[in-house]
CSV table of C-alpha atoms in Angstrom, one decimal:
chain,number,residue,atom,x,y,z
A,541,UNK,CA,-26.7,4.3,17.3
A,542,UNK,CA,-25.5,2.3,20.2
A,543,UNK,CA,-22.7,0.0,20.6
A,544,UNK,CA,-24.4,-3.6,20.8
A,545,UNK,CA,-21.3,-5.4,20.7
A,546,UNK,CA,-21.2,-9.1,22.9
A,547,UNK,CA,-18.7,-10.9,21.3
A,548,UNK,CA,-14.9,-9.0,23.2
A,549,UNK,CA,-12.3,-10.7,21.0
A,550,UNK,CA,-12.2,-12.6,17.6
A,551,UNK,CA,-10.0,-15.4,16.6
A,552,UNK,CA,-7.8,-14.9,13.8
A,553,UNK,CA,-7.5,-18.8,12.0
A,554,UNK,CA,-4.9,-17.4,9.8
A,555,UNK,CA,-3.8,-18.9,6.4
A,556,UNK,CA,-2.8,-22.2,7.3
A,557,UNK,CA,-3.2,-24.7,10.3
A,558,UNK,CA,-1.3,-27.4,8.6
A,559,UNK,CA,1.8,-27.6,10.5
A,560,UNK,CA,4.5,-27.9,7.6
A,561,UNK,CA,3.6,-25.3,6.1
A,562,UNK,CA,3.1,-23.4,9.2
A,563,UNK,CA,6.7,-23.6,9.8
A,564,UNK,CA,7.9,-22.8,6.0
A,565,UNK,CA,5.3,-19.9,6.2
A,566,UNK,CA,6.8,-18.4,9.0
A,567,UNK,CA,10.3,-18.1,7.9
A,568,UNK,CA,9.3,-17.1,4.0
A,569,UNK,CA,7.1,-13.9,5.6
A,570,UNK,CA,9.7,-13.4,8.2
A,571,UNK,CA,12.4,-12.9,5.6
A,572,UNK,CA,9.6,-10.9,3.5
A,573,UNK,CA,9.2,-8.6,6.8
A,574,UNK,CA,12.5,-8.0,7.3
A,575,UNK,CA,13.5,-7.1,3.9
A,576,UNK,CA,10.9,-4.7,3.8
A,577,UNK,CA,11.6,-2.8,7.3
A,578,UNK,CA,15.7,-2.9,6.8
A,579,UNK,CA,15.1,-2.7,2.7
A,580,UNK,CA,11.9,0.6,3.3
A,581,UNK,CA,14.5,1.9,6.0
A,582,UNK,CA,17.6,2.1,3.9
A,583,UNK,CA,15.9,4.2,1.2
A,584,UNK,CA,14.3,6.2,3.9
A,585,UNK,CA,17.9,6.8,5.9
A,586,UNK,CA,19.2,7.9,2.4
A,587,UNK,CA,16.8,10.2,1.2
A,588,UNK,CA,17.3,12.2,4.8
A,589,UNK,CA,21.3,11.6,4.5
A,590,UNK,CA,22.2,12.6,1.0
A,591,UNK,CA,21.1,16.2,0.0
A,592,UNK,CA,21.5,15.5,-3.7
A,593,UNK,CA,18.0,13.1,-3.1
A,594,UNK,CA,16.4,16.2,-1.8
A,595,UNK,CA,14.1,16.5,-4.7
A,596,UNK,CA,10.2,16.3,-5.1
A,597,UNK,CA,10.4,12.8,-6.4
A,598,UNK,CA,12.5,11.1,-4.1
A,599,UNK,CA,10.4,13.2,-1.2
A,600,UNK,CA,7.7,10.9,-2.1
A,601,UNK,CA,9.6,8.2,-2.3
A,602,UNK,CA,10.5,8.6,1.6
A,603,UNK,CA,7.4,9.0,2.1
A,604,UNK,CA,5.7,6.0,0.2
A,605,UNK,CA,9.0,3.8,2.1
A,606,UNK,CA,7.7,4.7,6.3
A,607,UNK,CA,4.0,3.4,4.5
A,608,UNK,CA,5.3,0.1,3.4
A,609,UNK,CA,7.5,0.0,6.5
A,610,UNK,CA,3.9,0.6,8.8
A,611,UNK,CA,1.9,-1.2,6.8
A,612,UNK,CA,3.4,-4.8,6.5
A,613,UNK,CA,3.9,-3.8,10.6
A,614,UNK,CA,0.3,-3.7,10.7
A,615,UNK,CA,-0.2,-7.4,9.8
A,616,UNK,CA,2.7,-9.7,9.0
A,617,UNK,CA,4.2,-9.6,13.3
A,618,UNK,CA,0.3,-11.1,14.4
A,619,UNK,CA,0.4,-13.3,11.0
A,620,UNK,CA,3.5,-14.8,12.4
A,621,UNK,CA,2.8,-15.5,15.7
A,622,UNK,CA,-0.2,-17.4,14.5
A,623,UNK,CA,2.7,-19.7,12.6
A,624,UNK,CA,3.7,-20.2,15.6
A,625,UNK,CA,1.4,-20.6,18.4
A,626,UNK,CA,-1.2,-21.4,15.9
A,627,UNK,CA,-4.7,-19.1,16.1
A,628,UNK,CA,-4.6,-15.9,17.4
A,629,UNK,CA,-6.9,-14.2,20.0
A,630,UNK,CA,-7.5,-10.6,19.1
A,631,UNK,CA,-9.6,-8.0,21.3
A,632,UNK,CA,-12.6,-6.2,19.6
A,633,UNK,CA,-10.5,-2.5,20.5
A,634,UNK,CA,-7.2,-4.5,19.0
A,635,UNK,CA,-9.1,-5.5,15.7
A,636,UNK,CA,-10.7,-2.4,15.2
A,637,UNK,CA,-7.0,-0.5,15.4
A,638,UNK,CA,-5.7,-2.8,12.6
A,639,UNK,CA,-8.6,-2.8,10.6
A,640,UNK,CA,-8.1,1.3,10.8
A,641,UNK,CA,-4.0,1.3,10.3
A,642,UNK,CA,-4.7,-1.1,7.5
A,643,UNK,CA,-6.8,1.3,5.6
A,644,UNK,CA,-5.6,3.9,6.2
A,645,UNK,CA,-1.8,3.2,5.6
A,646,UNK,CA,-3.4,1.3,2.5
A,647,UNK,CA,-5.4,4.3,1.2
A,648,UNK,CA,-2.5,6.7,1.8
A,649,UNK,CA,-0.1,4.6,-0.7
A,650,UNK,CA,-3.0,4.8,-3.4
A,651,UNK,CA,-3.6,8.4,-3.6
A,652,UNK,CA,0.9,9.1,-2.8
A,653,UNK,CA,0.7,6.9,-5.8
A,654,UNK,CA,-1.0,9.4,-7.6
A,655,UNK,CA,0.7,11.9,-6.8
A,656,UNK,CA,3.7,10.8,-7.5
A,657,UNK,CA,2.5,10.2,-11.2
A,658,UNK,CA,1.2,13.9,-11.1
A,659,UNK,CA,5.0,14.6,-10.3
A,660,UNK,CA,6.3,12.5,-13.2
A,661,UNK,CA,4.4,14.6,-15.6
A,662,UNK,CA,5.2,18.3,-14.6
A,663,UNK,CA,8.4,16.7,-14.5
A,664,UNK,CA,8.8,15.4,-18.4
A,665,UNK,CA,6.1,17.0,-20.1
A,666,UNK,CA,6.7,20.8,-18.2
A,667,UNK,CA,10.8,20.6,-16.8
A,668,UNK,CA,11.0,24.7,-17.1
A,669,UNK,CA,8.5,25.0,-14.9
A,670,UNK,CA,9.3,22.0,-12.6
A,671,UNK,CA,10.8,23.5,-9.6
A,672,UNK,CA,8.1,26.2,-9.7
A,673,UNK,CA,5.6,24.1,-9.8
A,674,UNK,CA,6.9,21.3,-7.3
A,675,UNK,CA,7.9,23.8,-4.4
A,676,UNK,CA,8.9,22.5,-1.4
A,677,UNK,CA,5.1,23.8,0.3
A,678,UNK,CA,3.5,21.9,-2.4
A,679,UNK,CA,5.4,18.7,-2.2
A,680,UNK,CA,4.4,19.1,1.6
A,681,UNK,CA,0.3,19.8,1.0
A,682,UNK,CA,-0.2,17.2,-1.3
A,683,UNK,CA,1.9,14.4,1.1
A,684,UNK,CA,-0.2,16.0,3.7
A,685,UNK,CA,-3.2,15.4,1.8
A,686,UNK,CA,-2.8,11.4,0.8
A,687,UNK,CA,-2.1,11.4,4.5
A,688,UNK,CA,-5.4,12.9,5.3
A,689,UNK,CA,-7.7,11.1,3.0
A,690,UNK,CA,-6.3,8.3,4.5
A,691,UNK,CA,-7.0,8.9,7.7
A,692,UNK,CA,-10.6,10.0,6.6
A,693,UNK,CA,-11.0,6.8,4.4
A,694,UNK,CA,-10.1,4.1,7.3
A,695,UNK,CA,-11.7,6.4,10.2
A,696,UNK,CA,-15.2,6.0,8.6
A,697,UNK,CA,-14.4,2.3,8.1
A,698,UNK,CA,-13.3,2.1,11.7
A,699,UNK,CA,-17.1,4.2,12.9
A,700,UNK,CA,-19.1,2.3,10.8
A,701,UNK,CA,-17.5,-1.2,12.0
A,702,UNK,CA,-17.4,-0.4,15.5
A,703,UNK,CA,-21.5,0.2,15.5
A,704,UNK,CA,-22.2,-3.0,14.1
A,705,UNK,CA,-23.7,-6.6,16.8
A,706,UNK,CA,-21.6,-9.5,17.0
A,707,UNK,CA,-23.2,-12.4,19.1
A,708,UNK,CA,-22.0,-15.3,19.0
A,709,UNK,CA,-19.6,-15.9,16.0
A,710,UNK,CA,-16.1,-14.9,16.5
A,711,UNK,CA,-13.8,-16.9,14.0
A,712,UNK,CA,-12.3,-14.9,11.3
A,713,UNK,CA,-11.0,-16.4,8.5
A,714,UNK,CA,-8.5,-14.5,7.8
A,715,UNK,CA,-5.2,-13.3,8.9
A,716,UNK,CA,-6.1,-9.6,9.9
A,717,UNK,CA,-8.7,-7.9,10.8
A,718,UNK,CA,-10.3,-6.3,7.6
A,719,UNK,CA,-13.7,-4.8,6.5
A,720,UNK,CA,-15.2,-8.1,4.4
A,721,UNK,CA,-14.6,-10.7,6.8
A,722,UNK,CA,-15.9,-8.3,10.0
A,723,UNK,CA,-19.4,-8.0,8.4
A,724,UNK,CA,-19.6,-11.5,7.4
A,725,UNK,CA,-19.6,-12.6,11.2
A,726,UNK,CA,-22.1,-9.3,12.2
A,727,UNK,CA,-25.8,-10.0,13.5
A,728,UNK,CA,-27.1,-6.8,12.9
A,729,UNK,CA,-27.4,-4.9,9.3
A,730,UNK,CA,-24.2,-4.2,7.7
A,731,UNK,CA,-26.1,-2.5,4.6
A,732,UNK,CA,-24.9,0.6,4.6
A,733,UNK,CA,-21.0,-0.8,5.5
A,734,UNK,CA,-21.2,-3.0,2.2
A,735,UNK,CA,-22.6,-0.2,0.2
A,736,UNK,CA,-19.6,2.2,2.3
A,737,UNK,CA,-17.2,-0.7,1.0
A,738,UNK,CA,-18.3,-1.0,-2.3
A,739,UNK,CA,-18.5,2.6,-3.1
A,740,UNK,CA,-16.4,4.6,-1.3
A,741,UNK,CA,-13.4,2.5,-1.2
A,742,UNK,CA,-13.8,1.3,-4.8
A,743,UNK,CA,-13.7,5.0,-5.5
A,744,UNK,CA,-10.5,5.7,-2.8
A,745,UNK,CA,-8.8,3.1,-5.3
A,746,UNK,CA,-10.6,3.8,-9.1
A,747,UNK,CA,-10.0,7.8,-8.5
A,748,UNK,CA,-6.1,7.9,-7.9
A,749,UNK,CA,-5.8,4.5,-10.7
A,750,UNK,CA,-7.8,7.2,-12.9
A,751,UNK,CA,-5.3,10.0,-12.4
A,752,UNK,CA,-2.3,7.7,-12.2
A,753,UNK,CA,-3.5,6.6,-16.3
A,754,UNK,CA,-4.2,10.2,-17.3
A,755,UNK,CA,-0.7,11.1,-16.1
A,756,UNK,CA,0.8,8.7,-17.9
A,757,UNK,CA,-1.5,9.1,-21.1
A,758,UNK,CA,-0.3,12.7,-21.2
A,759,UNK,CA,3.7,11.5,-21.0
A,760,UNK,CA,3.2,9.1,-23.1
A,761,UNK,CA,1.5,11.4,-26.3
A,762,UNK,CA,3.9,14.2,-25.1
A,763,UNK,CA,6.7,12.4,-25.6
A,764,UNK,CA,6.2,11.1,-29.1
A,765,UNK,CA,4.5,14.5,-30.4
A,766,UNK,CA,7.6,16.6,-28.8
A,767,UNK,CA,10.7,14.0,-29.0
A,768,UNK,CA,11.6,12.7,-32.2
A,769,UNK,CA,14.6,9.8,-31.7
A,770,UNK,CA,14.0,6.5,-29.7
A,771,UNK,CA,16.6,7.0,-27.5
A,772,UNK,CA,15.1,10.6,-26.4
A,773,UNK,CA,12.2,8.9,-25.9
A,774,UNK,CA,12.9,6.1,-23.5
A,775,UNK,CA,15.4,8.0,-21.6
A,776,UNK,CA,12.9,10.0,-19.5
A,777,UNK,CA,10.1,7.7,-19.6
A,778,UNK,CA,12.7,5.0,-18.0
A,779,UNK,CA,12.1,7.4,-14.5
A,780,UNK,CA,8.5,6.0,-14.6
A,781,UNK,CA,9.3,2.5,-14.6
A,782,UNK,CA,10.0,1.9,-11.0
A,783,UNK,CA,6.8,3.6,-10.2
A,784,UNK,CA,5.0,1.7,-12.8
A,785,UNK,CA,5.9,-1.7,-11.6
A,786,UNK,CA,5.0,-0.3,-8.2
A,787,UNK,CA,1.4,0.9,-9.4
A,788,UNK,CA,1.0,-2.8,-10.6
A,789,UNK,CA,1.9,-4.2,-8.1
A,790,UNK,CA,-0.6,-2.5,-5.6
A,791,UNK,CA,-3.5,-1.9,-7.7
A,792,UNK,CA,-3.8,-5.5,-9.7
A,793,UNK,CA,-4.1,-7.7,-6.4
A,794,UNK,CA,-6.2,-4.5,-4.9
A,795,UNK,CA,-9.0,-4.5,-7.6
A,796,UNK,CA,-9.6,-8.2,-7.3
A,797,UNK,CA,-9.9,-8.0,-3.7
A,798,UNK,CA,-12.4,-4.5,-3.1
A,799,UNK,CA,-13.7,-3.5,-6.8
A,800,UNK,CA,-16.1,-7.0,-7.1
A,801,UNK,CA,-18.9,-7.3,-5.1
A,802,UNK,CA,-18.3,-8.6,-1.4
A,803,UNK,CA,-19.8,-12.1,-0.8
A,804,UNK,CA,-18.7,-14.8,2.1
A,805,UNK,CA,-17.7,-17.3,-0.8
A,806,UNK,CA,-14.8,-15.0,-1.8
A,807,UNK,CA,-13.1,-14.7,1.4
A,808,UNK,CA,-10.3,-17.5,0.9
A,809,UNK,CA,-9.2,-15.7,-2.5
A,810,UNK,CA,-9.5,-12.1,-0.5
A,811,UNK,CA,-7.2,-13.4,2.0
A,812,UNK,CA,-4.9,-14.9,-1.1
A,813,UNK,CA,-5.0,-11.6,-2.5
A,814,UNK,CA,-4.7,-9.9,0.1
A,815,UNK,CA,-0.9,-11.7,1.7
A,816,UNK,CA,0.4,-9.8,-2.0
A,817,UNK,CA,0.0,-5.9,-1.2
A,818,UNK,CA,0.2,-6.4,3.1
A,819,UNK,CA,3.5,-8.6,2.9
A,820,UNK,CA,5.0,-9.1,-0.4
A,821,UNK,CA,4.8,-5.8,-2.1
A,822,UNK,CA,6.0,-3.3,1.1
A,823,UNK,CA,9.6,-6.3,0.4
A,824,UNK,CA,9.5,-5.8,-3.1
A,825,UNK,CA,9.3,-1.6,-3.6
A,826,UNK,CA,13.0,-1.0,-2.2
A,827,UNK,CA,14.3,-3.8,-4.6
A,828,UNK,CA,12.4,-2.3,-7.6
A,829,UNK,CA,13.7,1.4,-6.5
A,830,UNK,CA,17.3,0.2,-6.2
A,831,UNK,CA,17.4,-2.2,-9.2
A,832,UNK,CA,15.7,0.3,-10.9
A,833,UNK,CA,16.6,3.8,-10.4
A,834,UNK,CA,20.3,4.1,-11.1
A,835,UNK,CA,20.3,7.2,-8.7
A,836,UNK,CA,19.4,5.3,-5.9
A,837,UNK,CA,21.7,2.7,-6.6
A,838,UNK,CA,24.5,5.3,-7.1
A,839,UNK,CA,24.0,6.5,-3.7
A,840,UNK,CA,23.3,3.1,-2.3
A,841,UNK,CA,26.8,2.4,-3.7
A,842,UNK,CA,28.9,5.6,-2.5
A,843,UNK,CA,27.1,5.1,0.9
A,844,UNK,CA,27.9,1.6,1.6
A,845,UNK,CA,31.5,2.3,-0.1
A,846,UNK,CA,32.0,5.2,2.7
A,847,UNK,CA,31.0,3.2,5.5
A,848,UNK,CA,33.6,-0.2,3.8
């Protein structure tokens, strides 16, 4: 199918164009941004630095940190230009390459999310066979792998998009570039797109949600068949709780956004939903890991006692 294509940029109207709030906008997801580039980076710097981190689950980690890091890059620097300058011009090529490091840095954190779970349990419920299992070559192929469904989930998204007419319309109402708000403003058939969106990426988030709950079904029933005191109980489910929160985090504002059908009346709540897992939630992982994890604070501390 040919490229029909007339319309060569978009404008992005953004969340706001009231001017006071434009302003305190601006400096909330600028300090959001910022936390979650220096906040991601720290934990990333660390897990290289300190070679008692250099286990399966905190290889994840470093890996799940560059996502947030690339993925709140992907959207919040254009977001906050539009504060400032108010709407925001945006070429067909340009809105095509966000729409694609969007999903794909998107669908990447749901299936490392997964695995990550999948790590938790060989880890509690099978700890003798935990370094065998968890090799290094394994921790590498299945990081490797939530990279490449990625890639395969956002370049179909990016194909399909990229064949679709647009004559005429070119306001988006929205503050990126995304799947929903691109088909609303097509003139051709976008069919087989919503049935793409609707399906396939329902299934990119339901199948690693799925695994992420049998995981923890199997911790969970372990734990009270094979530990008998409280304490020995909490003590290694506590490890999950970091991830948990994170899981939340991604997959609550996630399901009310893609899982319900698409229609044009829901696209001021999608872009509501959708400021949570592009801005706020890349800020709020390395809080949750550092509050959390008492290893990662540990080494937060000795690091930053070194360097005082």
């Amino acid at each position: 199918m040919l490229n029909h294509t007339e319309v060569s940029e978009f404008i992005l109207l953004g969340l706001t164009d009231i001017q006071g709030l434009q302003y305190f906008f601006f400096i909330f997801f600028l300090l959001l941004y910022l936390t979650s580039v220096l906040g991601n980076g720290v934990i990333v710097t660390m897990i290289i630095s300190q070679p008692r981190l250099h286990t399966p689950m905190y290889f994840f980690l470093g890996n799940l940190s560059c996502l947030d890091i690339f993925y709140s890059t992907v959207t919040v620097p254009k977001m906050l230009t539009g504060f400032l300058f108010g709407r925001q011009p945006i070429s067909f090529g340009g809105c095509l390459a966000q729409l694609y490091f969007f999903h794909f840095l998107g669908s990447t954190e749901a299936v490392l999310l997964a695995t990550m779970a999948y790590d938790r349990y060989v880890a509690i419920c099978n700890p003798l066979c935990y370094t065998l299992v968890m090799n290094p070559r394994t921790c590498l192929l299945l990081a490797m792998t939530s990279w490449f469904l990625g890639f395969a989930h956002a370049m179909m998204h990016s194909i399909m998009t990229s064949q679709l007419s647009f004559c005429g319309h070119k306001h988006i109402h929205h503050f990126f570039c995304d799947v929903k708000p691109l088909l609303n403003l097509a003139c051709s058939s976008t069919s087989l797109n919503m049935a793409l969106l609707n399906v396939v990426t329902t299934s990119i988030a339901l199948g690693p949600f799925i695994l992420i709950i049998l995981s923890y079904l199997y911790i969970i029933i372990f734990l009270f068949q094979k530990v008998r005191s409280q304490e020995g109980r909490w003590k290694p489910f506590s490890t999950c709780a970091s991830h948990l929160t994170v899981v939340a985090l991604l997959y609550i504002p996630l399901f009310f956004n893609y899982t319900p059908p698409s229609s044009s009346r829901s696209s001021k709540r999608d872009m509501q939903v959708s400021i949570m897992y592009s801005a706020i939630t890349p800020a709020l992982n390395p809080l949750i890991y550092t509050l959390r994890n008492k290893e990662v604070r540990s080494t937060l501390n000795k690091t930053l006692g070194r360097r005082l």
